[in-house]
């Protein structure tokens, strides 16, 4: 009989949710900054509406990317115990996302699938979102004493 540790899946889904929310807010910020540079400013109501729109629409595009990204890192952490340090997990989350974005941008018909990754600052911001999700996942596991 196979023993299933459901908390691993639950923690991974929480990390994906954290990563997706942070990435959607980051994407909104970069889009709004580009609009503000063209128009001279954006009203507070438009900012809130844009963030909400990205949370409800862009998240559907980004969540599968975050899931695959964090799943790859979670499997690596499970089988390679030396990587179970917070900073290594965060770096690994960013590196795997970077490699995924290179692959996605090669396959996607448009210049880049995620507008925020068109600049260096935006790319680093998205990588930090992935690192935050991986830190959350690792913290939850260490809190449970799974990786103690």
PDB file of C-alpha atoms in Angstrom:
ATOM      1  CA  UNK A   1       0.000   0.000   0.000  1.00  0.00           C
ATOM      2  CA  UNK A   2       1.281   3.446  -0.907  1.00  0.00           C
ATOM      3  CA  UNK A   3       1.430   5.997   1.866  1.00  0.00           C
ATOM      4  CA  UNK A   4       0.334   9.422   0.664  1.00  0.00           C
ATOM      5  CA  UNK A   5       1.476  12.503   2.505  1.00  0.00           C
ATOM      6  CA  UNK A   6      -1.328  14.889   1.668  1.00  0.00           C
ATOM      7  CA  UNK A   7       0.267  17.755   3.537  1.00  0.00           C
ATOM      8  CA  UNK A   8       2.982  17.885   0.851  1.00  0.00           C
ATOM      9  CA  UNK A   9       0.370  18.571  -1.809  1.00  0.00           C
ATOM     10  CA  UNK A  10      -1.424  21.079   0.406  1.00  0.00           C
ATOM     11  CA  UNK A  11       1.819  22.956   1.122  1.00  0.00           C
ATOM     12  CA  UNK A  12       2.714  22.954  -2.567  1.00  0.00           C
ATOM     13  CA  UNK A  13      -0.679  24.391  -3.492  1.00  0.00           C
ATOM     14  CA  UNK A  14      -0.294  27.116  -0.856  1.00  0.00           C
ATOM     15  CA  UNK A  15       3.127  27.964  -2.284  1.00  0.00           C
ATOM     16  CA  UNK A  16       1.672  28.082  -5.806  1.00  0.00           C
ATOM     17  CA  UNK A  17      -1.086  30.392  -4.571  1.00  0.00           C
ATOM     18  CA  UNK A  18       1.448  32.701  -2.900  1.00  0.00           C
ATOM     19  CA  UNK A  19       3.658  32.743  -5.995  1.00  0.00           C
ATOM     20  CA  UNK A  20       0.727  33.372  -8.327  1.00  0.00           C
ATOM     21  CA  UNK A  21      -0.700  36.238  -6.264  1.00  0.00           C
ATOM     22  CA  UNK A  22       2.703  37.913  -5.961  1.00  0.00           C
ATOM     23  CA  UNK A  23       3.389  37.445  -9.679  1.00  0.00           C
ATOM     24  CA  UNK A  24      -0.012  38.872 -10.654  1.00  0.00           C
ATOM     25  CA  UNK A  25       0.537  41.954  -8.505  1.00  0.00           C
ATOM     26  CA  UNK A  26       4.033  42.339  -9.959  1.00  0.00           C
ATOM     27  CA  UNK A  27       2.697  41.986 -13.504  1.00  0.00           C
ATOM     28  CA  UNK A  28       0.057  44.620 -12.755  1.00  0.00           C
ATOM     29  CA  UNK A  29       2.684  46.962 -11.367  1.00  0.00           C
ATOM     30  CA  UNK A  30       4.846  46.752 -14.462  1.00  0.00           C
ATOM     31  CA  UNK A  31       1.868  47.170 -16.790  1.00  0.00           C
ATOM     32  CA  UNK A  32       0.622  50.168 -14.809  1.00  0.00           C
ATOM     33  CA  UNK A  33       4.087  51.731 -14.803  1.00  0.00           C
ATOM     34  CA  UNK A  34       4.227  51.436 -18.584  1.00  0.00           C
ATOM     35  CA  UNK A  35       0.753  52.996 -18.909  1.00  0.00           C
ATOM     36  CA  UNK A  36       1.662  55.793 -16.487  1.00  0.00           C
ATOM     37  CA  UNK A  37       4.788  56.555 -18.516  1.00  0.00           C
ATOM     38  CA  UNK A  38       2.618  57.018 -21.611  1.00  0.00           C
ATOM     39  CA  UNK A  39      -0.295  58.903 -20.055  1.00  0.00           C
ATOM     40  CA  UNK A  40       1.272  60.724 -17.141  1.00  0.00           C
ATOM     41  CA  UNK A  41      -0.584  58.896 -14.389  1.00  0.00           C
ATOM     42  CA  UNK A  42      -3.159  56.298 -13.460  1.00  0.00           C
ATOM     43  CA  UNK A  43      -6.132  56.817 -11.146  1.00  0.00           C
ATOM     44  CA  UNK A  44      -6.357  54.789  -7.934  1.00  0.00           C
ATOM     45  CA  UNK A  45      -9.571  53.143  -9.112  1.00  0.00           C
ATOM     46  CA  UNK A  46      -7.865  52.039 -12.317  1.00  0.00           C
ATOM     47  CA  UNK A  47      -4.974  50.622 -10.317  1.00  0.00           C
ATOM     48  CA  UNK A  48      -7.331  48.563  -8.153  1.00  0.00           C
ATOM     49  CA  UNK A  49      -9.312  47.421 -11.194  1.00  0.00           C
ATOM     50  CA  UNK A  50      -6.139  46.392 -13.032  1.00  0.00           C
ATOM     51  CA  UNK A  51      -4.784  44.438 -10.071  1.00  0.00           C
ATOM     52  CA  UNK A  52      -8.145  42.683  -9.639  1.00  0.00           C
ATOM     53  CA  UNK A  53      -8.331  41.923 -13.373  1.00  0.00           C
ATOM     54  CA  UNK A  54      -4.851  40.406 -13.327  1.00  0.00           C
ATOM     55  CA  UNK A  55      -5.644  38.387 -10.196  1.00  0.00           C
ATOM     56  CA  UNK A  56      -8.726  36.918 -11.849  1.00  0.00           C
ATOM     57  CA  UNK A  57      -7.408  36.514 -15.409  1.00  0.00           C
ATOM     58  CA  UNK A  58      -3.598  36.491 -15.559  1.00  0.00           C
ATOM     59  CA  UNK A  59      -3.526  34.066 -12.629  1.00  0.00           C
ATOM     60  CA  UNK A  60      -5.139  31.441 -14.867  1.00  0.00           C
ATOM     61  CA  UNK A  61      -2.132  31.702 -17.180  1.00  0.00           C
ATOM     62  CA  UNK A  62       0.514  31.956 -14.490  1.00  0.00           C
ATOM     63  CA  UNK A  63      -0.718  29.352 -11.978  1.00  0.00           C
ATOM     64  CA  UNK A  64       0.181  26.336 -14.183  1.00  0.00           C
ATOM     65  CA  UNK A  65       3.643  27.822 -14.762  1.00  0.00           C
ATOM     66  CA  UNK A  66       4.096  28.285 -11.006  1.00  0.00           C
ATOM     67  CA  UNK A  67       2.781  24.782 -10.317  1.00  0.00           C
ATOM     68  CA  UNK A  68       5.244  23.106 -12.669  1.00  0.00           C
ATOM     69  CA  UNK A  69       8.075  25.326 -11.432  1.00  0.00           C
ATOM     70  CA  UNK A  70       7.497  24.653  -7.748  1.00  0.00           C
ATOM     71  CA  UNK A  71       6.725  20.981  -8.331  1.00  0.00           C
ATOM     72  CA  UNK A  72      10.107  20.491 -10.020  1.00  0.00           C
ATOM     73  CA  UNK A  73      11.858  22.227  -7.139  1.00  0.00           C
ATOM     74  CA  UNK A  74       9.841  20.304  -4.529  1.00  0.00           C
ATOM     75  CA  UNK A  75      10.845  16.996  -6.139  1.00  0.00           C
ATOM     76  CA  UNK A  76      14.487  18.099  -6.185  1.00  0.00           C
ATOM     77  CA  UNK A  77      14.274  19.067  -2.510  1.00  0.00           C
ATOM     78  CA  UNK A  78      12.702  15.719  -1.675  1.00  0.00           C
ATOM     79  CA  UNK A  79      15.390  13.635  -3.366  1.00  0.00           C
ATOM     80  CA  UNK A  80      18.429  15.867  -2.744  1.00  0.00           C
ATOM     81  CA  UNK A  81      18.619  16.593   0.997  1.00  0.00           C
ATOM     82  CA  UNK A  82      21.569  18.991   0.593  1.00  0.00           C
ATOM     83  CA  UNK A  83      19.249  21.486  -1.126  1.00  0.00           C
ATOM     84  CA  UNK A  84      16.918  21.774   1.867  1.00  0.00           C
ATOM     85  CA  UNK A  85      18.339  25.084   3.044  1.00  0.00           C
ATOM     86  CA  UNK A  86      16.169  28.153   2.693  1.00  0.00           C
ATOM     87  CA  UNK A  87      18.529  30.103   0.487  1.00  0.00           C
ATOM     88  CA  UNK A  88      19.225  27.135  -1.800  1.00  0.00           C
ATOM     89  CA  UNK A  89      15.515  26.443  -2.190  1.00  0.00           C
ATOM     90  CA  UNK A  90      14.899  30.110  -3.045  1.00  0.00           C
ATOM     91  CA  UNK A  91      17.717  30.182  -5.596  1.00  0.00           C
ATOM     92  CA  UNK A  92      16.581  26.902  -7.091  1.00  0.00           C
ATOM     93  CA  UNK A  93      13.019  28.221  -7.430  1.00  0.00           C
ATOM     94  CA  UNK A  94      14.310  31.273  -9.304  1.00  0.00           C
ATOM     95  CA  UNK A  95      16.649  29.271 -11.548  1.00  0.00           C
ATOM     96  CA  UNK A  96      13.982  26.761 -12.537  1.00  0.00           C
ATOM     97  CA  UNK A  97      11.528  29.580 -13.317  1.00  0.00           C
ATOM     98  CA  UNK A  98      14.181  31.351 -15.391  1.00  0.00           C
ATOM     99  CA  UNK A  99      14.788  28.188 -17.417  1.00  0.00           C
ATOM    100  CA  UNK A 100      11.042  27.707 -17.835  1.00  0.00           C
ATOM    101  CA  UNK A 101      10.616  31.294 -19.042  1.00  0.00           C
ATOM    102  CA  UNK A 102      13.403  30.813 -21.583  1.00  0.00           C
ATOM    103  CA  UNK A 103      11.635  27.715 -22.868  1.00  0.00           C
ATOM    104  CA  UNK A 104       8.183  29.340 -22.859  1.00  0.00           C
ATOM    105  CA  UNK A 105       9.417  32.462 -24.646  1.00  0.00           C
ATOM    106  CA  UNK A 106      11.078  30.274 -27.284  1.00  0.00           C
ATOM    107  CA  UNK A 107       7.865  28.349 -27.913  1.00  0.00           C
ATOM    108  CA  UNK A 108       5.323  31.197 -27.545  1.00  0.00           C
ATOM    109  CA  UNK A 109       4.409  33.045 -30.749  1.00  0.00           C
ATOM    110  CA  UNK A 110       4.571  36.523 -29.142  1.00  0.00           C
ATOM    111  CA  UNK A 111       7.855  38.191 -28.062  1.00  0.00           C
ATOM    112  CA  UNK A 112       7.278  37.232 -24.403  1.00  0.00           C
ATOM    113  CA  UNK A 113       4.340  35.526 -22.738  1.00  0.00           C
ATOM    114  CA  UNK A 114       4.653  37.543 -19.529  1.00  0.00           C
ATOM    115  CA  UNK A 115       4.993  41.281 -20.123  1.00  0.00           C
ATOM    116  CA  UNK A 116       6.850  41.896 -16.869  1.00  0.00           C
ATOM    117  CA  UNK A 117       9.737  39.702 -18.057  1.00  0.00           C
ATOM    118  CA  UNK A 118      10.542  42.047 -20.952  1.00  0.00           C
ATOM    119  CA  UNK A 119      12.860  44.094 -18.737  1.00  0.00           C
ATOM    120  CA  UNK A 120      15.623  43.015 -16.426  1.00  0.00           C
ATOM    121  CA  UNK A 121      13.897  44.475 -13.379  1.00  0.00           C
ATOM    122  CA  UNK A 122      10.642  42.743 -14.252  1.00  0.00           C
ATOM    123  CA  UNK A 123      12.362  39.424 -14.778  1.00  0.00           C
ATOM    124  CA  UNK A 124      14.132  39.684 -11.434  1.00  0.00           C
ATOM    125  CA  UNK A 125      10.817  40.608  -9.781  1.00  0.00           C
ATOM    126  CA  UNK A 126       9.112  37.529 -11.205  1.00  0.00           C
ATOM    127  CA  UNK A 127      12.031  35.352 -10.106  1.00  0.00           C
ATOM    128  CA  UNK A 128      11.719  36.797  -6.591  1.00  0.00           C
ATOM    129  CA  UNK A 129       8.019  35.842  -6.592  1.00  0.00           C
ATOM    130  CA  UNK A 130       9.011  32.258  -7.354  1.00  0.00           C
ATOM    131  CA  UNK A 131      11.656  32.371  -4.631  1.00  0.00           C
ATOM    132  CA  UNK A 132       9.073  33.623  -2.135  1.00  0.00           C
ATOM    133  CA  UNK A 133       6.777  30.709  -2.973  1.00  0.00           C
ATOM    134  CA  UNK A 134       9.615  28.240  -2.541  1.00  0.00           C
ATOM    135  CA  UNK A 135      10.607  29.831   0.765  1.00  0.00           C
ATOM    136  CA  UNK A 136       7.017  29.476   1.942  1.00  0.00           C
ATOM    137  CA  UNK A 137       6.957  25.819   0.926  1.00  0.00           C
ATOM    138  CA  UNK A 138      10.251  25.083   2.658  1.00  0.00           C
ATOM    139  CA  UNK A 139       9.187  26.982   5.771  1.00  0.00           C
ATOM    140  CA  UNK A 140       5.948  24.983   5.999  1.00  0.00           C
ATOM    141  CA  UNK A 141       7.856  21.716   5.688  1.00  0.00           C
ATOM    142  CA  UNK A 142      10.455  22.677   8.284  1.00  0.00           C
ATOM    143  CA  UNK A 143       7.674  23.913  10.571  1.00  0.00           C
ATOM    144  CA  UNK A 144       6.134  20.454  10.352  1.00  0.00           C
ATOM    145  CA  UNK A 145       9.577  18.946  11.035  1.00  0.00           C
ATOM    146  CA  UNK A 146       9.476  17.062   7.727  1.00  0.00           C
ATOM    147  CA  UNK A 147      12.902  18.397   6.738  1.00  0.00           C
ATOM    148  CA  UNK A 148      14.197  18.910  10.273  1.00  0.00           C
TER     149      UNK A 148
END
